[in-house]
Short mmCIF file of C-alpha atoms and ligand atoms in Angstrom, two decimals:
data_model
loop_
_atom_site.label_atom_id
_atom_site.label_comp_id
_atom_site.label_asym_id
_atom_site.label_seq_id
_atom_site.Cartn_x
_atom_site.Cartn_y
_atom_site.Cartn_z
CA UNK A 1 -41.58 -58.58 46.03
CA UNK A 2 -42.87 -55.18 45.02
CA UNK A 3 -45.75 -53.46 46.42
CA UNK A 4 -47.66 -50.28 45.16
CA UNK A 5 -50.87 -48.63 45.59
CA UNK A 6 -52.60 -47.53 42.07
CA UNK A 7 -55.56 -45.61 40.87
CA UNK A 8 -57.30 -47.76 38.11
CA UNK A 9 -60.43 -46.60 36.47
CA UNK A 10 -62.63 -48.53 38.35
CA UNK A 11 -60.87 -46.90 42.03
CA UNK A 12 -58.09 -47.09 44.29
CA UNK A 13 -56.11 -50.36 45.64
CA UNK A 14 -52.68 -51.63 47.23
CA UNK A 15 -51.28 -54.61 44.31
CA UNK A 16 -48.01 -55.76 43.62
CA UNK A 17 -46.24 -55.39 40.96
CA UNK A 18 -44.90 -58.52 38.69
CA UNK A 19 -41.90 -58.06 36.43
CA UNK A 20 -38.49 -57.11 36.02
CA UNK A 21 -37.03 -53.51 35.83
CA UNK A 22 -38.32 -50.15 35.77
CA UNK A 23 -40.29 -49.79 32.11
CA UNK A 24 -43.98 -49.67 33.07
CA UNK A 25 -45.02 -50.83 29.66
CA UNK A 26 -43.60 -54.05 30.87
CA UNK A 27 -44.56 -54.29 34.50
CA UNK A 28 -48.00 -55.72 35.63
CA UNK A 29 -50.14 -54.67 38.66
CA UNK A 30 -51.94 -57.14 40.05
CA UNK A 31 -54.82 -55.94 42.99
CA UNK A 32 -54.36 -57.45 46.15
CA UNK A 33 -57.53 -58.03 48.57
CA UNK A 34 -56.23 -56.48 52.14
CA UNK A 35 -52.48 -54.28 52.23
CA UNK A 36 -48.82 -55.34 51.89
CA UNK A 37 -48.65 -55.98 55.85
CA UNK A 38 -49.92 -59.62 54.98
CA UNK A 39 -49.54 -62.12 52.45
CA UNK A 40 -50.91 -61.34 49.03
CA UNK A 41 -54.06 -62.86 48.08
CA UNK A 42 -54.67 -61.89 44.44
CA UNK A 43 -58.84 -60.81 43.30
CA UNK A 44 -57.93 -61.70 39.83
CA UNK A 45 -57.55 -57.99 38.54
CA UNK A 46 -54.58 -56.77 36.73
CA UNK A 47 -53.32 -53.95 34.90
CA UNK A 48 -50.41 -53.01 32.66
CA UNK A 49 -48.32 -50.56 35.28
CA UNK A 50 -48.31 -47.93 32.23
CA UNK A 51 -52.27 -48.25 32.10
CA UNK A 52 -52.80 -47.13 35.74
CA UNK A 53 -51.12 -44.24 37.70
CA UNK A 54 -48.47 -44.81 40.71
CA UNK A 55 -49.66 -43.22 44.21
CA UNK A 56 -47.93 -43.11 47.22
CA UNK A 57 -47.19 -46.84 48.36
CA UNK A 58 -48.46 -46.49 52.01
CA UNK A 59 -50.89 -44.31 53.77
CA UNK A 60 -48.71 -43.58 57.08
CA UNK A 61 -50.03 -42.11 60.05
CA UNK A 62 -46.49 -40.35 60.59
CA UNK A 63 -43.41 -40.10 58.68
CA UNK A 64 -40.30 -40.24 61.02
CA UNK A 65 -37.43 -38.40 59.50
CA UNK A 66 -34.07 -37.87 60.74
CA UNK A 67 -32.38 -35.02 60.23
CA UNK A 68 -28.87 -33.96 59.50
CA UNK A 69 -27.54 -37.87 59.14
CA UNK A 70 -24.90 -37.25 56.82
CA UNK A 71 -21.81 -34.92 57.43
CA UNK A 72 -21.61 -33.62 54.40
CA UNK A 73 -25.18 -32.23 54.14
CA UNK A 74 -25.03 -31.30 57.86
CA UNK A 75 -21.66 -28.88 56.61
CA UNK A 76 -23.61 -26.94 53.43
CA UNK A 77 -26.81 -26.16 55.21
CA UNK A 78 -26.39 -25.89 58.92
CA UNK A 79 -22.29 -24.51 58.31
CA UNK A 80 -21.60 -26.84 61.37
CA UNK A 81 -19.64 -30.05 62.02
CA UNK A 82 -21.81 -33.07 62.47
CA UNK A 83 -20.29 -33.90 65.92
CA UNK A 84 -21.34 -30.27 66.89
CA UNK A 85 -24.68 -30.74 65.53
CA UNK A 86 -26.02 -34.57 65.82
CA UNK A 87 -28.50 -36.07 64.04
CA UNK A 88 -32.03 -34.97 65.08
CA UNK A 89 -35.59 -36.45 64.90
CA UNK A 90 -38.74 -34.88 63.20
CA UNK A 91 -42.18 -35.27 62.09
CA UNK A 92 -43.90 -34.75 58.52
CA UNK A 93 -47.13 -34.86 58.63
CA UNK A 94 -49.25 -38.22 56.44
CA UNK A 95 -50.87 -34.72 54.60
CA UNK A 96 -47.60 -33.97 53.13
CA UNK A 97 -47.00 -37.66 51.24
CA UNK A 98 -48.14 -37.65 47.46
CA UNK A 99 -47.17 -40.56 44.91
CA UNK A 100 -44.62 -40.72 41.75
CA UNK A 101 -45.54 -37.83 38.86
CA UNK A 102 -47.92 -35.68 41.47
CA UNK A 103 -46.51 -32.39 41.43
CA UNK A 104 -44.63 -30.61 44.10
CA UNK A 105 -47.03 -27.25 45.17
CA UNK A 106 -44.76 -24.65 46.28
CA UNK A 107 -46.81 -21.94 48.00
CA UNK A 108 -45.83 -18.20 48.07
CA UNK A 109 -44.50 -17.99 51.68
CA UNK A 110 -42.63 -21.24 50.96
CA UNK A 111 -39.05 -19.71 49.56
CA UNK A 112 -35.79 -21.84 48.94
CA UNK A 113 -38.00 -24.99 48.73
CA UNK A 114 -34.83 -27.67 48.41
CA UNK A 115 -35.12 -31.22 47.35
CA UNK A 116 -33.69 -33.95 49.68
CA UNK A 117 -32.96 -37.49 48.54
CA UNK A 118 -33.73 -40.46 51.16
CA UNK A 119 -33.34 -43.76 51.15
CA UNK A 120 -36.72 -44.66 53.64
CA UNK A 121 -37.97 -47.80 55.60
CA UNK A 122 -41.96 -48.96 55.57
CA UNK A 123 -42.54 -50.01 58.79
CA UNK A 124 -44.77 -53.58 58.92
CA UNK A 125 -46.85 -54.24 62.29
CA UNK A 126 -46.83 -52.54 65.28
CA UNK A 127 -43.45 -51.98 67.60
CA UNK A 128 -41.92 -50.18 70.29
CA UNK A 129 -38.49 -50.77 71.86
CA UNK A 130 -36.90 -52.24 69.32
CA UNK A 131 -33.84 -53.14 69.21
CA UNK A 132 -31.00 -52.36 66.10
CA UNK A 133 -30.06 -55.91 65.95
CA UNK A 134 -33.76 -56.58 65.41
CA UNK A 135 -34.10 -53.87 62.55
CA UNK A 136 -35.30 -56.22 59.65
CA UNK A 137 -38.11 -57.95 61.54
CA UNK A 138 -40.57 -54.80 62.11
CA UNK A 139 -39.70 -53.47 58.37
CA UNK A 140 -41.67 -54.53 55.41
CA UNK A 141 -39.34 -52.74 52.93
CA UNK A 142 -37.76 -49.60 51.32
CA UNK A 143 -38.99 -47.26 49.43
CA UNK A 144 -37.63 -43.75 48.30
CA UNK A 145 -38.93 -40.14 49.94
CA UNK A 146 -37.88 -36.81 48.56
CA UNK A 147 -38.08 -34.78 52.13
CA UNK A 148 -38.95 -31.41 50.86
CA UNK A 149 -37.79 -28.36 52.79
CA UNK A 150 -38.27 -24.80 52.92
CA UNK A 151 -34.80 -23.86 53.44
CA UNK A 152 -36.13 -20.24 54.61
CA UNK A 153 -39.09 -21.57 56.52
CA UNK A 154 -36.36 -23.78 58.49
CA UNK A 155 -34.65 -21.67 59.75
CA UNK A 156 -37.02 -18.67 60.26
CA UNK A 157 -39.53 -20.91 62.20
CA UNK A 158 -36.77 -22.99 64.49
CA UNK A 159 -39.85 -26.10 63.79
CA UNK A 160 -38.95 -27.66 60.95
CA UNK A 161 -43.63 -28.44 61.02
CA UNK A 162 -43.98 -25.96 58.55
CA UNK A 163 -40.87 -25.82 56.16
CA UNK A 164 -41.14 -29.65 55.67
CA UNK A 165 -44.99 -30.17 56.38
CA UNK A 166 -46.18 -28.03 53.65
CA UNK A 167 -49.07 -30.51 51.36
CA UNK A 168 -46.97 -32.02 48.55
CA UNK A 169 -43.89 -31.94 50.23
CA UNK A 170 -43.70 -35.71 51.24
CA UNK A 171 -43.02 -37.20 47.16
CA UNK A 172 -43.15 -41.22 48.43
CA UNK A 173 -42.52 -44.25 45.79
CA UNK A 174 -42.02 -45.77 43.60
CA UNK A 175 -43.67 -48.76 45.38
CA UNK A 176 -41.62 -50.65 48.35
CA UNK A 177 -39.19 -53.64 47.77
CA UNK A 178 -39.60 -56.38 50.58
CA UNK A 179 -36.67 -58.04 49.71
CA UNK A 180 -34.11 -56.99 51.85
CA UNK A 181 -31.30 -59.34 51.26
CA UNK A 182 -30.85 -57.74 47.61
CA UNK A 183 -29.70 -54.21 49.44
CA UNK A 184 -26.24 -53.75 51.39
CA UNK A 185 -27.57 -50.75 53.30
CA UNK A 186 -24.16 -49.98 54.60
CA UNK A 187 -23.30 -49.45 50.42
CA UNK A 188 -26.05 -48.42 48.72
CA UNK A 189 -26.10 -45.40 46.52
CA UNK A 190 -28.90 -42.78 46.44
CA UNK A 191 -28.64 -39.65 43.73
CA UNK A 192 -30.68 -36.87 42.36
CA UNK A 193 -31.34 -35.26 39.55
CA UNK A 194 -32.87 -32.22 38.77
CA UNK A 195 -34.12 -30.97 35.36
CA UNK A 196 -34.26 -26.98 35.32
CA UNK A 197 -34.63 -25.55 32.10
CA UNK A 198 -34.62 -28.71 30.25
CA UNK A 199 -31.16 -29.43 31.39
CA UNK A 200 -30.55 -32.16 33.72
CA UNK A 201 -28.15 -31.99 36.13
CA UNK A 202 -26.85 -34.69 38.76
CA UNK A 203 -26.85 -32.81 42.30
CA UNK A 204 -26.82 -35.36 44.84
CA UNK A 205 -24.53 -38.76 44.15
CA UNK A 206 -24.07 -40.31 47.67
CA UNK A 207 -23.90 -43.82 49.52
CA UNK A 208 -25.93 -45.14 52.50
CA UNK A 209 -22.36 -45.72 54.15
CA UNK A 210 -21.98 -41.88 54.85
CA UNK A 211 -24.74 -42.09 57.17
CA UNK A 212 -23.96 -41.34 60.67
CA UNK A 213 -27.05 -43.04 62.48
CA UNK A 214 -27.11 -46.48 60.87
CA UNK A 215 -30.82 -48.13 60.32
CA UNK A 216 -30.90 -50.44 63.14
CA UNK A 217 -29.43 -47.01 65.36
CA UNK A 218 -32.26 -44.98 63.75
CA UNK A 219 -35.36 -47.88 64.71
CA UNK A 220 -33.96 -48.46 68.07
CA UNK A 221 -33.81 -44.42 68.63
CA UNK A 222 -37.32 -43.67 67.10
CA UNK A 223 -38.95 -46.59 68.81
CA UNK A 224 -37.26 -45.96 72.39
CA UNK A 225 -39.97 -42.81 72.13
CA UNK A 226 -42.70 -43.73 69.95
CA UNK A 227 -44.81 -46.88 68.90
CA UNK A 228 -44.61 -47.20 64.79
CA UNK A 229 -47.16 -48.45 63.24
CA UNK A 230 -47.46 -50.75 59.77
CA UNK A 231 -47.22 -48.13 56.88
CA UNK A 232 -45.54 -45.34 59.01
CA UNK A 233 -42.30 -44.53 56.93
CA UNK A 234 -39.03 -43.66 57.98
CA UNK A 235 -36.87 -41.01 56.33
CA UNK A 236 -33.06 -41.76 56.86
CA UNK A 237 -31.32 -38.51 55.93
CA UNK A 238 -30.21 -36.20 53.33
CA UNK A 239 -27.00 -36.18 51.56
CA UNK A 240 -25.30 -33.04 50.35
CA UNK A 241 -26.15 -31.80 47.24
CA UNK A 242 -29.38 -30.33 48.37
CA UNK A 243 -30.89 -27.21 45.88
CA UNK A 244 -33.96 -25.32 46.10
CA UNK A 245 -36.15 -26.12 43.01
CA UNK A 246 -38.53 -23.86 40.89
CA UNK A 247 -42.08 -23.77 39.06
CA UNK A 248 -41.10 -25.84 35.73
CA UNK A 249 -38.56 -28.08 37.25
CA UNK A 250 -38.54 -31.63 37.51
CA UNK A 251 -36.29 -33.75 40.58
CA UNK A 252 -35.83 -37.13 40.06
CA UNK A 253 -34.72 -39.18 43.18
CA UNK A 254 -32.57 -42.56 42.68
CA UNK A 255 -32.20 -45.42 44.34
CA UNK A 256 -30.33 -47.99 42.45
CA UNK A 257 -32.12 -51.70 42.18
CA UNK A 258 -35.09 -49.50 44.05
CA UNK A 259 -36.39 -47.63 41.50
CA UNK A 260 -36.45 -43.73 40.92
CA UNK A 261 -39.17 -41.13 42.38
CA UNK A 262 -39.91 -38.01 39.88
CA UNK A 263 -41.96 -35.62 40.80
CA UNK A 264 -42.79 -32.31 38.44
CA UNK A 265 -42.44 -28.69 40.87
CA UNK A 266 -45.67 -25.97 40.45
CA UNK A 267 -46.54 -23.30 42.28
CA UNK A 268 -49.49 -23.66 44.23
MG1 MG B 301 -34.26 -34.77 55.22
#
Protein backbone atom coordinates (compact mmCIF):
# COMPACT_ATOMS: atom_id res chain seq x y z
CA UNK A 1 0.00 0.00 0.00
CA UNK A 2 1.01 3.55 -0.75
CA UNK A 3 0.75 6.40 1.52
CA UNK A 4 1.12 10.23 0.81
CA UNK A 5 0.23 13.41 2.33
CA UNK A 6 -1.47 16.03 -0.29
CA UNK A 7 -2.60 19.58 -0.38
CA UNK A 8 -6.17 19.62 -1.97
CA UNK A 9 -8.08 22.79 -2.32
CA UNK A 10 -10.11 22.37 0.48
CA UNK A 11 -6.53 21.75 2.94
CA UNK A 12 -3.99 19.40 3.90
CA UNK A 13 -4.33 15.44 4.67
CA UNK A 14 -2.33 12.00 4.85
CA UNK A 15 -4.43 9.46 1.95
CA UNK A 16 -3.28 6.66 0.11
CA UNK A 17 -2.84 6.33 -3.05
CA UNK A 18 -4.84 3.59 -5.34
CA UNK A 19 -3.39 2.48 -8.66
CA UNK A 20 -0.67 1.10 -10.50
CA UNK A 21 2.59 2.91 -11.63
CA UNK A 22 3.92 6.25 -11.51
CA UNK A 23 1.51 8.49 -14.08
CA UNK A 24 -0.49 10.74 -11.73
CA UNK A 25 -3.19 11.19 -14.29
CA UNK A 26 -3.92 7.65 -13.43
CA UNK A 27 -3.38 7.37 -9.72
CA UNK A 28 -6.17 8.25 -7.15
CA UNK A 29 -5.78 9.80 -3.65
CA UNK A 30 -8.09 8.82 -1.41
CA UNK A 31 -8.12 10.97 2.31
CA UNK A 32 -7.65 8.93 5.15
CA UNK A 33 -9.23 10.03 8.69
CA UNK A 34 -6.05 9.66 11.25
CA UNK A 35 -2.09 8.91 9.59
CA UNK A 36 -0.51 5.86 7.92
CA UNK A 37 0.64 4.50 11.52
CA UNK A 38 -2.91 2.75 11.61
CA UNK A 39 -5.22 1.13 9.42
CA UNK A 40 -6.87 3.26 6.77
CA UNK A 41 -10.30 4.31 7.34
CA UNK A 42 -11.39 6.14 4.18
CA UNK A 43 -13.85 9.82 4.71
CA UNK A 44 -15.11 9.26 1.28
CA UNK A 45 -12.90 12.04 -0.43
CA UNK A 46 -10.80 11.43 -3.40
CA UNK A 47 -8.79 13.10 -5.86
CA UNK A 48 -7.07 12.39 -9.17
CA UNK A 49 -3.12 12.38 -7.88
CA UNK A 50 -2.51 14.94 -10.93
CA UNK A 51 -5.39 17.24 -9.41
CA UNK A 52 -3.66 17.69 -6.00
CA UNK A 53 0.06 18.41 -5.20
CA UNK A 54 2.54 15.71 -3.47
CA UNK A 55 4.08 16.96 0.03
CA UNK A 56 6.39 15.36 2.06
CA UNK A 57 4.85 11.87 3.18
CA UNK A 58 5.59 12.22 6.98
CA UNK A 59 6.06 15.05 9.33
CA UNK A 60 9.19 13.56 11.39
CA UNK A 61 10.36 14.91 14.47
CA UNK A 62 14.05 13.87 13.35
CA UNK A 63 15.55 12.48 10.35
CA UNK A 64 18.37 9.94 11.24
CA UNK A 65 20.91 9.80 8.50
CA UNK A 66 23.93 7.83 8.23
CA UNK A 67 26.73 8.98 6.78
CA UNK A 68 29.47 7.69 4.60
CA UNK A 69 27.65 3.99 4.13
CA UNK A 70 28.95 3.25 0.90
CA UNK A 71 32.74 2.90 -0.03
CA UNK A 72 32.62 4.34 -3.00
CA UNK A 73 31.08 7.70 -1.94
CA UNK A 74 33.15 7.57 1.29
CA UNK A 75 36.51 7.49 -1.46
CA UNK A 76 35.33 10.79 -3.77
CA UNK A 77 34.38 13.06 -0.93
CA UNK A 78 36.19 12.27 2.24
CA UNK A 79 39.58 10.82 -0.11
CA UNK A 80 39.62 8.04 2.64
CA UNK A 81 39.05 4.27 2.76
CA UNK A 82 35.81 3.30 4.37
CA UNK A 83 37.53 1.03 6.98
CA UNK A 84 39.57 4.22 7.90
CA UNK A 85 36.56 6.26 8.06
CA UNK A 86 33.27 4.19 9.26
CA UNK A 87 29.99 4.98 8.79
CA UNK A 88 28.77 7.84 11.05
CA UNK A 89 25.39 9.03 12.47
CA UNK A 90 23.72 12.53 12.03
CA UNK A 91 20.78 14.64 12.46
CA UNK A 92 18.68 16.83 9.85
CA UNK A 93 16.52 18.77 11.27
CA UNK A 94 12.11 18.03 10.47
CA UNK A 95 12.67 22.04 9.10
CA UNK A 96 14.78 20.81 6.36
CA UNK A 97 12.06 18.05 4.78
CA UNK A 98 9.93 19.52 1.80
CA UNK A 99 7.72 17.24 -0.61
CA UNK A 100 8.14 16.12 -4.50
CA UNK A 101 8.37 19.43 -7.05
CA UNK A 102 9.17 22.03 -3.94
CA UNK A 103 12.25 23.61 -4.88
CA UNK A 104 15.64 23.22 -3.39
CA UNK A 105 16.65 27.04 -1.80
CA UNK A 106 20.25 27.33 -1.97
CA UNK A 107 21.31 30.32 0.15
CA UNK A 108 24.44 32.48 -0.57
CA UNK A 109 26.78 31.08 2.15
CA UNK A 110 25.61 27.61 1.08
CA UNK A 111 28.46 26.76 -1.80
CA UNK A 112 28.99 23.22 -3.45
CA UNK A 113 25.39 22.31 -2.44
CA UNK A 114 25.61 18.36 -3.72
CA UNK A 115 22.70 16.09 -4.21
CA UNK A 116 22.70 12.69 -2.39
CA UNK A 117 20.44 9.81 -3.35
CA UNK A 118 18.95 7.56 -0.36
CA UNK A 119 17.03 4.84 -0.18
CA UNK A 120 15.13 5.83 3.53
CA UNK A 121 12.96 3.89 6.15
CA UNK A 122 9.56 5.55 7.85
CA UNK A 123 9.66 4.50 11.12
CA UNK A 124 5.90 3.22 12.50
CA UNK A 125 5.33 3.39 16.47
CA UNK A 126 7.55 4.05 19.01
CA UNK A 127 11.00 1.87 19.70
CA UNK A 128 14.18 1.72 21.33
CA UNK A 129 16.63 -1.21 21.45
CA UNK A 130 15.78 -2.81 18.64
CA UNK A 131 17.17 -5.41 17.40
CA UNK A 132 18.42 -6.01 13.34
CA UNK A 133 16.66 -9.24 13.20
CA UNK A 134 13.57 -7.29 14.26
CA UNK A 135 14.08 -4.48 11.53
CA UNK A 136 10.68 -4.91 9.62
CA UNK A 137 8.39 -4.78 12.64
CA UNK A 138 9.04 -0.99 13.83
CA UNK A 139 9.11 0.20 9.94
CA UNK A 140 6.04 1.24 8.15
CA UNK A 141 7.84 1.59 4.78
CA UNK A 142 10.35 3.25 2.35
CA UNK A 143 10.38 6.14 0.89
CA UNK A 144 13.16 8.14 -1.04
CA UNK A 145 15.27 11.33 0.60
CA UNK A 146 17.65 13.43 -1.42
CA UNK A 147 20.16 14.37 1.70
CA UNK A 148 21.33 17.69 0.55
CA UNK A 149 24.80 18.86 1.53
CA UNK A 150 26.87 21.79 1.47
CA UNK A 151 29.97 20.19 0.44
CA UNK A 152 31.89 23.52 1.67
CA UNK A 153 29.77 24.02 4.74
CA UNK A 154 30.84 20.26 5.65
CA UNK A 155 33.82 20.50 5.90
CA UNK A 156 34.41 24.14 7.01
CA UNK A 157 32.00 23.67 10.01
CA UNK A 158 33.29 19.92 11.19
CA UNK A 159 28.96 19.69 12.12
CA UNK A 160 27.48 18.51 9.33
CA UNK A 161 23.92 20.88 11.36
CA UNK A 162 24.40 23.44 9.01
CA UNK A 163 25.68 22.05 5.57
CA UNK A 164 22.81 19.45 5.62
CA UNK A 165 20.18 21.37 7.87
CA UNK A 166 19.80 24.25 5.65
CA UNK A 167 15.43 24.69 4.99
CA UNK A 168 14.79 22.78 1.74
CA UNK A 169 17.49 20.56 2.02
CA UNK A 170 15.51 17.42 3.25
CA UNK A 171 13.49 16.67 -0.58
CA UNK A 172 11.24 13.50 1.04
CA UNK A 173 8.69 11.36 -1.31
CA UNK A 174 7.22 10.33 -3.34
CA UNK A 175 4.82 8.79 -0.75
CA UNK A 176 6.03 5.49 1.32
CA UNK A 177 5.45 1.83 0.11
CA UNK A 178 4.41 -0.51 3.11
CA UNK A 179 4.94 -3.44 1.31
CA UNK A 180 8.10 -4.70 2.12
CA UNK A 181 8.19 -8.12 0.70
CA UNK A 182 8.21 -6.50 -2.97
CA UNK A 183 11.95 -4.94 -2.13
CA UNK A 184 15.25 -7.18 -1.80
CA UNK A 185 17.04 -4.46 0.17
CA UNK A 186 20.28 -6.31 -0.11
CA UNK A 187 19.66 -5.64 -4.31
CA UNK A 188 17.89 -2.79 -4.86
CA UNK A 189 19.03 -0.07 -7.15
CA UNK A 190 18.88 3.68 -6.36
CA UNK A 191 20.11 6.40 -9.25
CA UNK A 192 20.09 10.04 -9.95
CA UNK A 193 19.68 12.21 -12.41
CA UNK A 194 20.38 15.61 -12.82
CA UNK A 195 19.13 18.01 -15.54
CA UNK A 196 21.64 21.09 -15.93
CA UNK A 197 21.15 23.02 -18.85
CA UNK A 198 18.40 21.02 -20.22
CA UNK A 199 20.63 18.07 -20.50
CA UNK A 200 20.09 15.18 -18.35
CA UNK A 201 22.68 13.31 -17.14
CA UNK A 202 22.72 9.95 -15.00
CA UNK A 203 25.26 10.66 -11.98
CA UNK A 204 24.54 8.23 -9.42
CA UNK A 205 23.56 4.37 -10.62
CA UNK A 206 24.14 2.23 -7.44
CA UNK A 207 22.62 -0.86 -5.46
CA UNK A 208 21.51 -1.16 -1.80
CA UNK A 209 24.09 -4.17 -1.68
CA UNK A 210 27.12 -1.68 -1.59
CA UNK A 211 26.01 -0.54 1.65
CA UNK A 212 28.30 -1.17 4.44
CA UNK A 213 25.81 -0.84 7.50
CA UNK A 214 22.92 -3.06 6.42
CA UNK A 215 19.19 -1.83 7.59
CA UNK A 216 18.66 -4.06 10.42
CA UNK A 217 22.69 -2.87 11.50
CA UNK A 218 21.56 0.76 10.96
CA UNK A 219 17.97 0.37 13.38
CA UNK A 220 19.74 -1.61 15.93
CA UNK A 221 22.70 1.20 15.97
CA UNK A 222 20.31 4.29 15.92
CA UNK A 223 17.95 2.81 18.43
CA UNK A 224 20.79 1.50 20.93
CA UNK A 225 20.98 5.63 21.46
CA UNK A 226 17.77 7.11 20.68
CA UNK A 227 13.93 6.29 20.90
CA UNK A 228 12.34 6.74 17.12
CA UNK A 229 9.27 7.72 16.86
CA UNK A 230 6.30 6.88 14.06
CA UNK A 231 7.11 9.26 11.07
CA UNK A 232 10.83 9.85 12.04
CA UNK A 233 12.74 8.82 8.76
CA UNK A 234 15.86 7.18 8.31
CA UNK A 235 18.41 8.11 5.66
CA UNK A 236 20.63 5.04 4.69
CA UNK A 237 23.57 6.54 2.81
CA UNK A 238 24.86 8.08 -0.24
CA UNK A 239 26.34 6.41 -3.15
CA UNK A 240 29.08 7.92 -5.26
CA UNK A 241 28.20 10.00 -7.87
CA UNK A 242 27.44 12.92 -5.69
CA UNK A 243 27.58 16.70 -7.66
CA UNK A 244 26.88 20.02 -6.43
CA UNK A 245 23.77 21.42 -8.27
CA UNK A 246 22.90 25.03 -9.47
CA UNK A 247 19.95 27.71 -9.71
CA UNK A 248 18.02 26.20 -12.92
CA UNK A 249 18.78 22.62 -12.33
CA UNK A 250 16.56 19.89 -11.73
CA UNK A 251 17.78 16.27 -9.63
CA UNK A 252 15.68 13.56 -9.94
CA UNK A 253 16.21 10.71 -7.34
CA UNK A 254 15.22 6.92 -8.32
CA UNK A 255 14.20 4.22 -6.67
CA UNK A 256 13.05 1.48 -8.88
CA UNK A 257 9.35 -0.10 -8.02
CA UNK A 258 9.51 3.06 -5.35
CA UNK A 259 8.94 5.78 -7.33
CA UNK A 260 11.26 8.85 -8.24
CA UNK A 261 11.70 12.23 -6.08
CA UNK A 262 12.34 15.53 -8.38
CA UNK A 263 12.90 18.43 -6.95
CA UNK A 264 13.65 21.90 -9.11
CA UNK A 265 17.15 23.90 -7.41
CA UNK A 266 16.65 28.07 -6.77
CA UNK A 267 18.50 30.25 -5.03
CA UNK A 268 17.03 31.48 -2.02
MG1 LIG B 1 23.82 11.34 2.96
Amino acid sequence: MRFGRIATPEGMCFCTIEGEGEDHSQLTAKEIKDTPFTEPEYTGREWRLSDVRLLAPVLPSKVVAIGRNYADHVAEVFKKSAESLPPTLFLKPPTSVVGPGAAIKIPDFATKVEFEGELAVVIGKPCKHVKADDWKSVVRGLTIINDVSSRDLQFADGQWARAKGIDTFGPIGPWIETDLDKFDLDDQKIMARLTHEGETELLQDSNSNQMIMKMGEIIEFITASMTLLPGDVIATGSPAGTQAMVDGDYIEIEVPGLGKLGNPVENA
